[in-house]
Coordinates of C-alpha atoms in Angstrom, one line a residue:
M1 CA -0.7 4.2 -50.0
S2 CA -0.6 5.3 -46.4
S3 CA 1.6 3.5 -43.9
G4 CA -1.5 2.5 -41.9
V5 CA -3.2 0.8 -44.9
F6 CA 0.1 -0.9 -45.9
R7 CA 0.5 -2.2 -42.4
A8 CA -3.1 -3.5 -42.3
R9 CA -2.6 -5.4 -45.5
W10 CA 0.8 -6.7 -44.4
V11 CA -0.7 -8.0 -41.2
R12 CA -3.7 -9.6 -43.0
L13 CA -1.3 -11.3 -45.5
T14 CA 1.1 -12.6 -42.9
R15 CA -1.5 -13.6 -40.2
P16 CA -1.7 -17.4 -39.8
P17 CA -5.0 -19.1 -40.8
V18 CA -7.5 -19.4 -37.9
G19 CA -7.5 -23.2 -38.0
L20 CA -3.7 -23.6 -38.2
A21 CA -2.2 -25.7 -35.3
P22 CA -0.3 -23.5 -32.9
E23 CA 2.9 -25.4 -33.4
R24 CA 2.8 -24.6 -37.1
R25 CA 2.2 -20.8 -36.8
R26 CA 5.8 -19.9 -36.3
S27 CA 7.0 -21.6 -39.5
Y28 CA 4.0 -20.2 -41.4
Q29 CA 4.9 -16.6 -40.5
I30 CA 8.6 -17.1 -41.1
F31 CA 8.2 -18.4 -44.6
I32 CA 5.5 -15.9 -45.6
H33 CA 8.1 -13.2 -44.7
V34 CA 10.8 -15.0 -46.5
Y35 CA 8.8 -15.2 -49.7
L36 CA 7.9 -11.5 -49.5
F37 CA 11.5 -10.5 -48.9
A38 CA 12.7 -12.8 -51.8
I39 CA 10.3 -11.0 -54.1
A40 CA 11.8 -7.7 -53.1
T41 CA 15.3 -9.0 -53.6
H42 CA 14.5 -10.3 -57.2
L43 CA 13.0 -6.9 -57.9
A44 CA 16.2 -5.2 -56.8
F45 CA 18.2 -7.4 -59.2
I46 CA 16.1 -6.4 -62.3
P47 CA 18.3 -3.3 -63.1
V48 CA 21.4 -5.4 -62.6
F49 CA 20.3 -8.0 -65.2
V50 CA 19.2 -5.2 -67.5
A51 CA 22.7 -3.6 -67.2
L52 CA 24.3 -7.0 -68.0
D53 CA 21.9 -7.4 -71.0
V54 CA 21.5 -11.1 -70.4
V55 CA 17.9 -11.9 -71.6
A56 CA 17.8 -15.4 -70.2
L57 CA 18.7 -14.1 -66.7
M58 CA 16.1 -11.3 -66.9
L59 CA 13.4 -13.8 -67.8
L60 CA 14.4 -16.3 -65.2
N61 CA 14.5 -13.6 -62.6
L62 CA 11.0 -12.5 -63.5
T63 CA 10.0 -16.2 -63.3
C64 CA 11.4 -16.4 -59.8
I65 CA 9.2 -13.4 -58.8
A66 CA 6.1 -15.3 -60.2
A67 CA 7.3 -18.5 -58.4
N68 CA 7.4 -16.7 -55.0
V69 CA 3.9 -15.3 -55.6
L70 CA 2.7 -18.8 -56.3
A71 CA 4.6 -20.0 -53.3
I72 CA 2.7 -17.5 -51.1
V73 CA -0.6 -18.7 -52.5
L74 CA 0.2 -22.4 -51.9
H75 CA 1.6 -21.6 -48.5
R76 CA -1.6 -19.9 -47.4
Q77 CA -3.6 -22.9 -48.7
G78 CA -1.6 -25.2 -46.5
Q79 CA 0.6 -26.7 -49.3
R80 CA 3.8 -25.5 -47.6
T81 CA 6.2 -28.2 -48.9
A82 CA 5.2 -27.6 -52.5
A83 CA 5.6 -23.8 -52.0
L84 CA 9.1 -24.2 -50.6
F85 CA 10.2 -26.6 -53.4
I86 CA 8.9 -24.2 -56.1
K87 CA 10.7 -21.2 -54.5
L88 CA 14.0 -23.0 -53.9
G89 CA 14.0 -24.8 -57.2
M90 CA 13.6 -21.5 -59.1
V91 CA 16.3 -19.8 -57.1
S92 CA 18.7 -22.7 -57.7
A93 CA 18.0 -22.6 -61.4
L94 CA 18.7 -18.8 -61.4
V95 CA 22.0 -19.2 -59.5
V96 CA 23.2 -22.1 -61.8
L97 CA 22.2 -20.3 -65.0
S98 CA 23.9 -17.1 -64.0
G99 CA 27.1 -19.0 -63.1
M100 CA 27.0 -20.9 -66.4
L101 CA 26.5 -17.7 -68.4
L102 CA 28.8 -15.3 -66.4
G103 CA 31.3 -17.8 -65.0
G104 CA 32.5 -18.3 -61.5
E105 CA 33.8 -15.8 -59.0
T106 CA 30.7 -13.6 -59.3
G107 CA 29.3 -14.4 -55.8
G108 CA 26.2 -16.2 -57.0
E109 CA 27.3 -19.4 -55.4
Y110 CA 26.7 -17.8 -51.9
F111 CA 23.0 -18.0 -52.5
F112 CA 23.3 -21.8 -52.1
F113 CA 24.0 -21.3 -48.4
V114 CA 20.8 -19.3 -48.1
I115 CA 18.9 -22.1 -49.8
L116 CA 20.4 -24.6 -47.5
F117 CA 19.5 -22.5 -44.4
E118 CA 15.9 -22.3 -45.6
V119 CA 15.7 -26.1 -46.0
L120 CA 17.1 -26.6 -42.4
I121 CA 14.6 -24.2 -40.7
S122 CA 11.6 -25.5 -42.7
D123 CA 8.9 -28.0 -41.4
L124 CA 10.2 -30.8 -43.6
A125 CA 10.8 -34.1 -41.9
H126 CA 14.4 -34.6 -40.8
R127 CA 15.1 -37.3 -43.4
L128 CA 13.9 -34.9 -46.1
K129 CA 16.1 -32.1 -44.7
L130 CA 19.1 -34.4 -44.9
L131 CA 18.2 -35.5 -48.4
F132 CA 17.7 -32.0 -49.8
G133 CA 20.6 -30.6 -47.8
G134 CA 22.8 -33.2 -49.5
L135 CA 21.3 -32.3 -52.9
V136 CA 22.1 -28.6 -52.3
I137 CA 25.7 -29.4 -51.3
S138 CA 26.1 -31.6 -54.4
L139 CA 24.7 -28.8 -56.5
I140 CA 27.2 -26.4 -55.0
L141 CA 30.1 -28.7 -55.8
A142 CA 28.8 -29.5 -59.3
S143 CA 28.3 -25.8 -60.1
E144 CA 31.8 -24.8 -58.8
H145 CA 33.6 -27.5 -60.7
L146 CA 31.5 -28.4 -63.7
L147 CA 28.7 -26.0 -64.5
F148 CA 29.9 -22.4 -63.8
G149 CA 31.3 -20.8 -67.0
S150 CA 30.2 -23.7 -69.3
L151 CA 28.0 -21.4 -71.4
G152 CA 29.9 -18.2 -71.6
S153 CA 32.5 -16.1 -70.0
W154 CA 32.6 -12.6 -68.3
P155 CA 32.5 -10.1 -71.2
Y156 CA 33.0 -7.0 -69.0
S157 CA 35.8 -5.4 -67.1
E158 CA 37.2 -6.8 -63.9
L159 CA 35.7 -3.8 -62.0
S160 CA 32.3 -4.9 -63.1
R161 CA 32.9 -8.4 -61.9
E162 CA 34.0 -7.1 -58.6
L163 CA 30.9 -5.0 -58.3
L164 CA 28.6 -7.9 -59.1
F165 CA 30.6 -10.1 -56.6
S166 CA 30.1 -7.4 -53.9
L167 CA 26.4 -7.1 -54.8
N168 CA 25.8 -10.8 -54.5
V169 CA 27.8 -11.1 -51.2
V170 CA 25.7 -8.2 -49.7
A171 CA 22.5 -9.7 -51.0
T172 CA 23.2 -13.1 -49.6
F173 CA 24.2 -11.7 -46.2
V174 CA 21.2 -9.5 -46.1
L175 CA 18.9 -12.4 -46.9
F176 CA 20.7 -14.6 -44.3
M177 CA 20.4 -11.8 -41.6
F178 CA 16.8 -11.2 -42.5
I179 CA 15.8 -14.9 -42.1
V180 CA 17.7 -15.2 -38.8
L181 CA 16.1 -12.1 -37.4
Q182 CA 12.7 -13.4 -38.6
V183 CA 13.3 -16.7 -36.9
Y184 CA 14.3 -15.0 -33.7
T185 CA 11.5 -12.4 -33.7
I186 CA 8.7 -14.7 -34.6
T187 CA 10.0 -17.4 -32.2
E188 CA 9.9 -14.8 -29.4
V189 CA 6.3 -13.7 -30.3
T190 CA 5.2 -17.3 -30.7
E191 CA 6.6 -18.3 -27.3
R192 CA 5.0 -15.3 -25.7
R193 CA 1.7 -16.3 -27.3
F194 CA 2.1 -19.8 -26.0
R195 CA 2.8 -18.5 -22.5
T196 CA -0.3 -16.3 -22.7
D197 CA -2.5 -19.2 -23.9
A198 CA -1.2 -21.3 -21.1
T199 CA -2.0 -18.8 -18.3
H200 CA -5.0 -16.9 -19.6
D201 CA -8.7 -17.8 -20.2
S202 CA -9.4 -17.9 -23.9
L203 CA -12.9 -16.3 -23.6
T204 CA -12.3 -13.4 -21.3
G205 CA -8.5 -12.8 -21.5
V206 CA -8.1 -12.9 -17.7
L207 CA -5.9 -15.4 -15.9
N208 CA -7.1 -19.0 -15.9
R209 CA -7.7 -21.0 -12.8
R210 CA -4.2 -22.4 -12.5
A211 CA -2.5 -19.1 -13.1
I212 CA -4.6 -17.1 -10.5
F213 CA -4.0 -19.8 -7.9
E214 CA -0.3 -19.7 -8.6
K215 CA -0.4 -15.9 -8.1
A216 CA -2.1 -16.5 -4.7
E217 CA 0.4 -19.2 -3.8
G218 CA 3.2 -16.7 -4.6
C219 CA 1.7 -14.2 -2.2
W220 CA 1.2 -16.8 0.5
Q221 CA 4.8 -18.2 0.2
A222 CA 6.2 -14.7 0.4
A223 CA 4.0 -14.0 3.6
Q224 CA 2.5 -11.1 1.7
P225 CA -1.0 -10.1 3.1
F226 CA -3.8 -10.2 0.6
A227 CA -7.5 -10.3 0.2
L228 CA -9.4 -12.8 -2.0
L229 CA -12.7 -11.8 -3.6
L230 CA -14.6 -14.7 -5.1
L231 CA -17.6 -13.5 -7.2
D232 CA -20.3 -15.2 -9.2
A233 CA -22.7 -13.8 -11.7
D234 CA -26.3 -14.1 -10.4
H235 CA -28.8 -16.1 -12.5
F236 CA -26.3 -16.7 -15.2
K237 CA -28.0 -19.9 -16.4
S238 CA -31.1 -17.9 -17.2
I239 CA -29.1 -15.7 -19.5
N240 CA -27.9 -18.7 -21.4
D241 CA -31.3 -20.2 -21.5
N242 CA -33.2 -17.1 -22.5
H243 CA -30.6 -15.4 -24.8
G244 CA -28.2 -18.1 -25.9
H245 CA -24.7 -19.1 -24.9
S246 CA -23.2 -16.4 -27.1
A247 CA -25.0 -13.8 -25.0
G248 CA -23.6 -15.5 -21.9
D249 CA -20.1 -15.3 -23.4
E250 CA -20.6 -11.6 -24.0
V251 CA -21.7 -11.1 -20.3
L252 CA -18.5 -12.9 -19.1
R253 CA -16.3 -10.8 -21.3
H254 CA -18.1 -7.7 -20.1
L255 CA -17.6 -8.6 -16.5
A256 CA -13.9 -9.2 -17.1
Q257 CA -13.5 -5.8 -18.8
L258 CA -15.3 -4.1 -15.9
L259 CA -13.1 -5.9 -13.4
G260 CA -10.0 -4.8 -15.3
R261 CA -11.1 -1.2 -15.1
T262 CA -12.0 -1.4 -11.4
L263 CA -9.0 -3.2 -10.0
R264 CA -5.7 -1.5 -8.9
E265 CA -2.6 -1.9 -11.0
D266 CA -1.1 -4.7 -8.9
D267 CA -4.4 -6.7 -8.5
F268 CA -5.1 -9.9 -10.4
I269 CA -8.2 -11.5 -11.7
G270 CA -8.8 -15.1 -12.9
R271 CA -11.7 -17.1 -14.1
V272 CA -12.0 -20.2 -11.9
G273 CA -15.4 -21.5 -13.1
G274 CA -18.1 -21.1 -15.6
E275 CA -19.3 -17.7 -14.3
E276 CA -17.0 -17.5 -11.3
F277 CA -14.1 -15.2 -11.0
L278 CA -11.4 -14.9 -8.3
V279 CA -9.8 -11.5 -7.6
L280 CA -6.5 -11.4 -5.7
L281 CA -5.8 -8.1 -4.0
P282 CA -2.2 -8.0 -2.6
E283 CA -1.6 -5.8 0.4
A284 CA -5.4 -5.0 0.6
S285 CA -7.1 -4.4 3.9
M286 CA -10.8 -5.2 4.5
D287 CA -11.8 -1.7 3.7
E288 CA -9.8 -1.6 0.5
A289 CA -11.3 -4.9 -0.6
L290 CA -14.8 -3.6 0.2
S291 CA -14.0 -0.4 -1.8
V292 CA -13.1 -2.5 -4.9
A293 CA -16.3 -4.5 -4.6
G294 CA -18.3 -1.3 -4.3
R295 CA -16.7 0.2 -7.4
L296 CA -17.4 -2.9 -9.3
R297 CA -21.0 -2.9 -8.3
N298 CA -21.3 0.8 -9.4
E299 CA -19.6 0.0 -12.7
L300 CA -22.1 -2.9 -13.3
A301 CA -25.1 -0.6 -12.4
S302 CA -24.0 2.1 -14.8
C303 CA -22.7 -0.1 -17.6
P304 CA -24.9 -3.1 -18.2
C305 CA -23.9 -5.6 -20.9
R306 CA -25.4 -4.5 -24.2
L307 CA -26.2 -6.8 -27.1
E308 CA -27.3 -4.7 -29.9
S309 CA -30.6 -3.1 -28.6
L310 CA -30.8 -5.4 -25.6
A311 CA -29.3 -4.5 -22.2
L312 CA -28.6 -7.3 -19.8
P313 CA -28.2 -6.1 -16.2
V314 CA -26.0 -8.4 -14.2
T315 CA -25.6 -8.6 -10.4
L316 CA -22.9 -10.3 -8.4
S317 CA -22.7 -12.4 -5.3
M318 CA -19.3 -12.2 -3.6
G319 CA -17.4 -13.8 -0.8
L320 CA -14.4 -12.0 0.7
A321 CA -11.6 -13.5 2.8
L322 CA -8.3 -12.1 4.1
S323 CA -5.1 -14.1 4.1
N324 CA -4.8 -13.9 7.9
E325 CA -8.1 -15.8 8.3
G326 CA -6.6 -19.2 7.5
D327 CA -3.6 -21.3 8.5
K328 CA -3.2 -22.5 4.8
L329 CA -4.0 -20.9 1.5
R330 CA -6.6 -23.6 0.8
D331 CA -8.3 -22.5 4.0
V332 CA -8.6 -18.9 2.9
I333 CA -9.9 -20.0 -0.6
D334 CA -12.5 -22.3 1.0
L335 CA -13.6 -19.6 3.4
A336 CA -14.2 -17.1 0.5
D337 CA -16.0 -19.9 -1.3
R338 CA -18.3 -20.6 1.7
R339 CA -19.0 -16.9 2.0
L340 CA -19.9 -16.7 -1.7
Y341 CA -22.3 -19.6 -1.2
L342 CA -23.9 -17.9 1.8
A343 CA -24.2 -14.7 -0.2
K344 CA -26.1 -16.5 -2.9
S345 CA -28.3 -18.4 -0.6
S346 CA -29.2 -15.2 1.4
G347 CA -30.6 -13.4 -1.6
R348 CA -27.7 -12.8 -4.1
D349 CA -26.5 -9.3 -5.2
R350 CA -24.4 -8.9 -2.1
L351 CA -21.0 -9.3 -0.5
L352 CA -20.3 -11.5 2.5
A353 CA -17.1 -10.6 4.3
Q354 CA -17.7 -12.3 7.7
G355 CA -18.9 -15.6 8.9
G356 CA -18.7 -19.0 7.2
E357 CA -15.9 -20.1 9.4
N358 CA -17.7 -23.3 10.3
Q359 CA -18.4 -26.0 7.7
G360 CA -22.2 -26.2 7.0
E361 CA -22.9 -22.9 8.6
Q362 CA -26.2 -21.5 7.5
V363 CA -27.5 -18.0 7.0
G364 CA -28.8 -16.6 10.2
E365 CA -26.4 -18.6 12.5
G366 CA -24.3 -15.7 13.5
V367 CA -23.2 -14.9 9.9
T368 CA -22.7 -11.1 9.4
A369 CA -23.2 -9.9 5.8
R370 CA -21.2 -6.8 4.7
L371 CA -23.5 -5.7 1.9
L372 CA -22.7 -3.7 -1.2
Q373 CA -23.5 0.0 -1.3
G374 CA -27.1 0.4 -2.5
A375 CA -28.2 -3.0 -1.3
P376 CA -30.6 -3.3 1.7
T377 CA -28.6 -3.3 5.0
K378 CA -28.8 -6.3 7.2
D379 CA -26.8 -7.1 10.3
N380 CA -27.7 -10.8 10.0
A381 CA -28.2 -11.8 6.4

């Protein structure tokens, strides 16, 4: 099996179900990895039990592998508590039985600490964690003082005992280290995903309204000059009405992708309304902002949104404002918004970069439209 195929199957197996609550995804992934690694550990112990020629341990070890497979199935079906108890119960039975048959001082008792750690990092309620943690500690004490060695004694040389002890110590430390690393890694990935979900629009993948305004506020507070380009897809409602909302969603995703290709590396884009996007262009002059708008229009003209055999051409109305055109950030945003409104009311498919300073200003009242390349030129839109 190629590494690519193996990785694809691994990702598919460990990926949380779509409907799983975000706060449960971390625990889900951690324990899927734990069950898989436990299976690998039990497989590694098969030749050890064969060498010891203890049939009961060989059978119980194979049963533990089956229990972990069952635990994975139950875990994926949402029965995570049952999966955990099956897995931990079988491991506890294996540790106790090996101690009863082979005696103490073989290192098997260290696996109890791994079991206790798994209980503590699980999604169990705190009272259940305390209850089962107490049971595990009681089992450790009972095994050490009452159970270990009760069914047999070590029939091999002391060197063999030391080798088994070393193997058990290494196995428990590897398991412990693996689980800790999984907790750390998956926690980091989950927190990164939460931060992304909190700052990005789920449909288009661009920044959401709050995040793009925070970026603009950061530029404003740092006294960094910038341009704001507020754009709106023309006649978007008719796309939803004529082709369905799924088609409208595809158009929005298409616009976001085109914007991503058009913008400079340090520019930001956010979705601030249904079909409305705000582009933040740090350190951009009027000419640079107009260049960005022109490139976007050319991209839209050459790459219409395609839905199977249907091509949906989309045009944009845009309002542009520079940071030095307002005394407050809110003034600059409102100015870009008014220019967008005037661009739409003056015929759409155009960029308005001047005018709109006065509330209620109408097209034709001294408003100068800076039109996109290819659109009809007007000095007074």
